[in-house]
Short mmCIF file of C-alpha atoms in Angstrom, two decimals:
data_model
loop_
_atom_site.label_atom_id
_atom_site.label_comp_id
_atom_site.label_asym_id
_atom_site.label_seq_id
_atom_site.Cartn_x
_atom_site.Cartn_y
_atom_site.Cartn_z
CA MET V 1 51.23 -10.01 -28.19
CA ILE V 2 52.18 -6.39 -28.27
CA ILE V 3 54.15 -4.97 -25.41
CA LEU V 4 54.24 -1.24 -25.09
CA GLN V 5 57.61 0.14 -24.31
CA VAL V 6 57.62 3.56 -22.78
CA THR V 7 60.94 5.26 -22.84
CA PRO V 8 61.64 7.70 -20.06
CA LEU V 9 62.29 11.33 -20.82
CA SER V 10 65.90 10.89 -19.79
CA GLN V 11 68.16 7.93 -20.32
CA ASN V 12 69.63 8.28 -16.84
CA PHE V 13 67.76 6.08 -14.31
CA TRP V 14 67.85 8.58 -11.43
CA ARG V 15 66.96 11.52 -13.57
CA ALA V 16 64.04 9.61 -15.16
CA GLY V 17 62.75 8.67 -11.68
CA PHE V 18 62.94 12.28 -10.57
CA GLU V 19 61.06 13.43 -13.71
CA ALA V 20 58.30 10.85 -13.08
CA ILE V 21 57.95 11.97 -9.45
CA ALA V 22 57.85 15.61 -10.55
CA LEU V 23 55.07 14.87 -13.10
CA LEU V 24 53.10 12.98 -10.46
CA ALA V 25 53.50 15.88 -8.04
CA VAL V 26 52.23 18.39 -10.62
CA ALA V 27 49.24 16.13 -11.47
CA ALA V 28 48.46 15.69 -7.74
CA TYR V 29 48.61 19.46 -7.17
CA ILE V 30 46.25 20.14 -10.10
CA GLY V 31 43.83 17.47 -8.81
CA TRP V 32 43.98 18.92 -5.29
CA TRP V 33 43.34 22.45 -6.59
CA LEU V 34 40.37 21.35 -8.73
CA GLY V 35 38.87 19.37 -5.84
CA ARG V 36 39.32 22.28 -3.43
CA ARG V 37 37.64 24.71 -5.86
CA THR V 38 34.70 22.33 -6.44
CA PHE V 39 34.31 21.76 -2.71
CA ALA V 40 34.43 25.52 -2.06
CA LEU V 41 31.65 26.15 -4.60
CA LYS V 42 29.48 23.45 -3.03
CA MET V 43 30.09 24.89 0.43
CA GLU V 44 29.08 28.37 -0.74
CA GLY V 45 25.83 26.96 -2.14
CA LEU V 46 25.11 25.10 1.10
CA HIS V 47 25.82 28.18 3.22
CA ALA V 48 23.46 30.24 1.06
CA ASP V 49 20.78 27.54 1.42
CA ILE V 50 21.25 27.46 5.21
CA HIS V 51 20.95 31.24 5.35
CA ALA V 52 17.71 31.16 3.32
CA ARG V 53 16.27 28.42 5.57
CA ARG V 54 17.13 30.41 8.71
CA ILE V 55 15.31 33.44 7.31
CA GLU V 56 12.26 31.26 6.53
CA LEU V 57 12.38 29.77 10.04
CA ASN V 58 12.56 33.19 11.67
CA ASP V 59 9.62 34.41 9.55
CA CYS V 60 7.63 31.33 10.54
CA LYS V 61 8.41 31.86 14.24
CA LYS V 62 7.38 35.52 13.99
CA SER V 63 4.06 34.60 12.34
CA LYS V 64 3.33 32.02 15.05
CA VAL V 65 4.05 34.56 17.77
CA ALA V 66 1.71 37.02 16.05
CA VAL V 67 -1.05 34.40 15.82
CA ALA V 68 -0.59 33.34 19.45
CA ALA V 69 -0.73 36.96 20.62
CA ALA V 70 -3.95 37.70 18.70
CA PRO V 71 -7.08 37.40 20.82
CA ALA V 72 -9.21 34.41 20.00
CA PRO V 73 -12.67 35.17 18.59
CA ASN V 74 -15.72 34.08 20.49
CA VAL V 75 -14.79 30.47 21.06
CA VAL V 76 -17.09 28.12 22.92
CA THR V 77 -15.41 25.15 24.48
CA VAL V 78 -17.38 21.94 24.57
CA PRO V 79 -16.28 19.09 26.81
CA VAL V 80 -15.15 16.07 24.85
CA ALA V 81 -17.58 13.86 26.75
CA ASN V 82 -20.53 15.75 25.21
CA ILE V 83 -19.49 14.98 21.65
CA ALA V 84 -21.20 11.89 20.29
CA ALA V 85 -19.02 9.48 18.40
CA VAL V 86 -20.21 8.94 14.85
CA PRO V 87 -19.32 5.49 13.59
CA VAL V 88 -17.63 5.47 10.22
CA THR V 89 -18.81 2.67 7.98
CA PRO V 90 -16.45 1.78 5.16
CA VAL V 91 -17.92 1.62 1.68
CA ILE V 92 -17.35 -1.77 0.12
CA ALA V 93 -17.15 -1.71 -3.64
CA ASP V 94 -19.65 -3.90 -5.46
CA ASP V 95 -18.85 -5.96 -8.54
CA LEU V 96 -20.49 -3.73 -11.13
CA LYS V 97 -19.69 -6.29 -13.84
CA ILE V 98 -22.80 -8.17 -12.67
CA VAL V 99 -24.80 -5.55 -14.54
CA GLU V 100 -25.37 -6.69 -18.12
CA GLY V 101 -23.26 -4.53 -20.47
CA ILE V 102 -20.57 -3.53 -17.96
CA GLY V 103 -17.17 -5.11 -18.35
CA PRO V 104 -13.89 -4.59 -16.49
CA LYS V 105 -12.90 -1.45 -18.44
CA ILE V 106 -16.27 0.27 -17.96
CA GLU V 107 -16.28 -0.73 -14.30
CA GLY V 108 -12.90 1.00 -14.01
CA LEU V 109 -14.28 4.14 -15.67
CA LEU V 110 -17.25 4.20 -13.30
CA ASN V 111 -14.99 3.61 -10.29
CA ASP V 112 -12.77 6.51 -11.38
CA GLU V 113 -15.88 8.72 -11.33
CA GLY V 114 -16.74 7.59 -7.77
CA ILE V 115 -19.43 5.08 -8.73
CA ILE V 116 -18.39 1.92 -6.87
CA THR V 117 -21.62 0.47 -5.48
CA PHE V 118 -24.90 -0.71 -6.92
CA ALA V 119 -26.68 2.03 -4.94
CA GLN V 120 -24.53 4.74 -6.50
CA LEU V 121 -25.05 3.33 -9.98
CA ALA V 122 -28.81 3.04 -9.38
CA SER V 123 -29.00 6.71 -8.42
CA THR V 124 -26.93 7.85 -11.41
CA ALA V 125 -28.86 9.13 -14.40
CA PRO V 126 -28.29 7.26 -17.67
CA GLU V 127 -27.31 10.59 -19.24
CA ARG V 128 -24.48 10.98 -16.71
CA ILE V 129 -23.27 7.45 -17.44
CA LYS V 130 -23.38 8.24 -21.15
CA GLU V 131 -21.26 11.38 -20.50
CA ILE V 132 -18.66 9.23 -18.71
CA LEU V 133 -18.59 6.80 -21.64
CA HIS V 134 -18.32 9.59 -24.22
CA ALA V 135 -15.45 11.19 -22.31
CA ALA V 136 -13.60 7.85 -22.40
CA GLY V 137 -13.54 7.79 -26.18
CA PRO V 138 -15.22 6.19 -29.18
CA ARG V 139 -14.52 2.67 -27.96
CA PHE V 140 -16.97 3.16 -25.09
CA GLN V 141 -19.54 5.36 -26.85
CA ILE V 142 -21.28 2.39 -28.49
CA HIS V 143 -22.53 1.00 -25.15
CA ASP V 144 -26.16 1.49 -24.17
CA SER V 145 -26.36 2.43 -20.50
CA SER V 146 -30.12 3.02 -20.34
CA THR V 147 -30.85 -0.13 -18.29
CA TRP V 148 -27.84 -0.02 -15.97
CA PRO V 149 -29.50 2.00 -13.18
CA GLN V 150 -32.52 -0.35 -13.09
CA GLN V 151 -30.30 -3.45 -13.12
CA SER V 152 -28.14 -2.06 -10.33
CA ALA V 153 -31.26 -1.18 -8.32
CA LEU V 154 -32.30 -4.84 -8.46
CA ALA V 155 -28.78 -5.89 -7.43
CA ARG V 156 -28.78 -3.30 -4.63
CA ASP V 157 -32.04 -4.75 -3.30
CA SER V 158 -30.67 -8.32 -3.63
CA LYS V 159 -33.37 -9.29 -6.13
CA TRP V 160 -31.01 -11.66 -7.91
CA GLU V 161 -33.63 -13.93 -9.50
CA GLU V 162 -35.52 -10.98 -10.93
CA LEU V 163 -32.26 -9.45 -12.20
CA LYS V 164 -31.21 -12.73 -13.84
CA LYS V 165 -34.60 -13.10 -15.53
CA TRP V 166 -34.42 -9.55 -16.89
CA GLN V 167 -30.80 -9.98 -18.03
CA ASP V 168 -31.82 -13.08 -20.01
CA GLU V 169 -34.16 -10.79 -21.96
CA LEU V 170 -31.47 -8.16 -22.56
CA ASN V 171 -28.86 -8.23 -25.31
CA LYS V 172 -25.59 -6.80 -23.92
CA GLY V 173 -27.54 -4.41 -21.68
CA ARG V 174 -29.93 -3.29 -24.42
CA LEU V 175 -33.65 -3.78 -24.55
CA GLU V 176 -34.68 -5.58 -27.72
#
């Protein structure tokens, strides 16, 4: 085992202690000065940021006062009781993988384009579906989407037996 022996600058015990305290004091002063300078720079940056935010706030307040002082154009007020409430029906995504030839990846591509229901797929032209597949790359360009709108129309209308019969005749979504 190696033990490091540090010899003091002076051989006198009291003088060596004084030298160590003096070195520590110099190191502490340098650390204090560096910390103070760093803190001062940060404070200057924060003060400049506060000043810029105050200017933005004053500009915003002035623009709101100008808008509030401007006369309103011909505004007709309608009582809230006269407004009919329109119910919002959420759109529930259909499982497009039921359509022969559509797998999880293609379903994701169609969903990304806003086609999430059988009704939307039924109303989409096969050319548009082909554009979506071509944009996705060569891996998807080999798929034949010509029957997908008709299949999805059957699914939309809940004609499951008819859809199943037709899909048995298809080969991966293609007419043979």
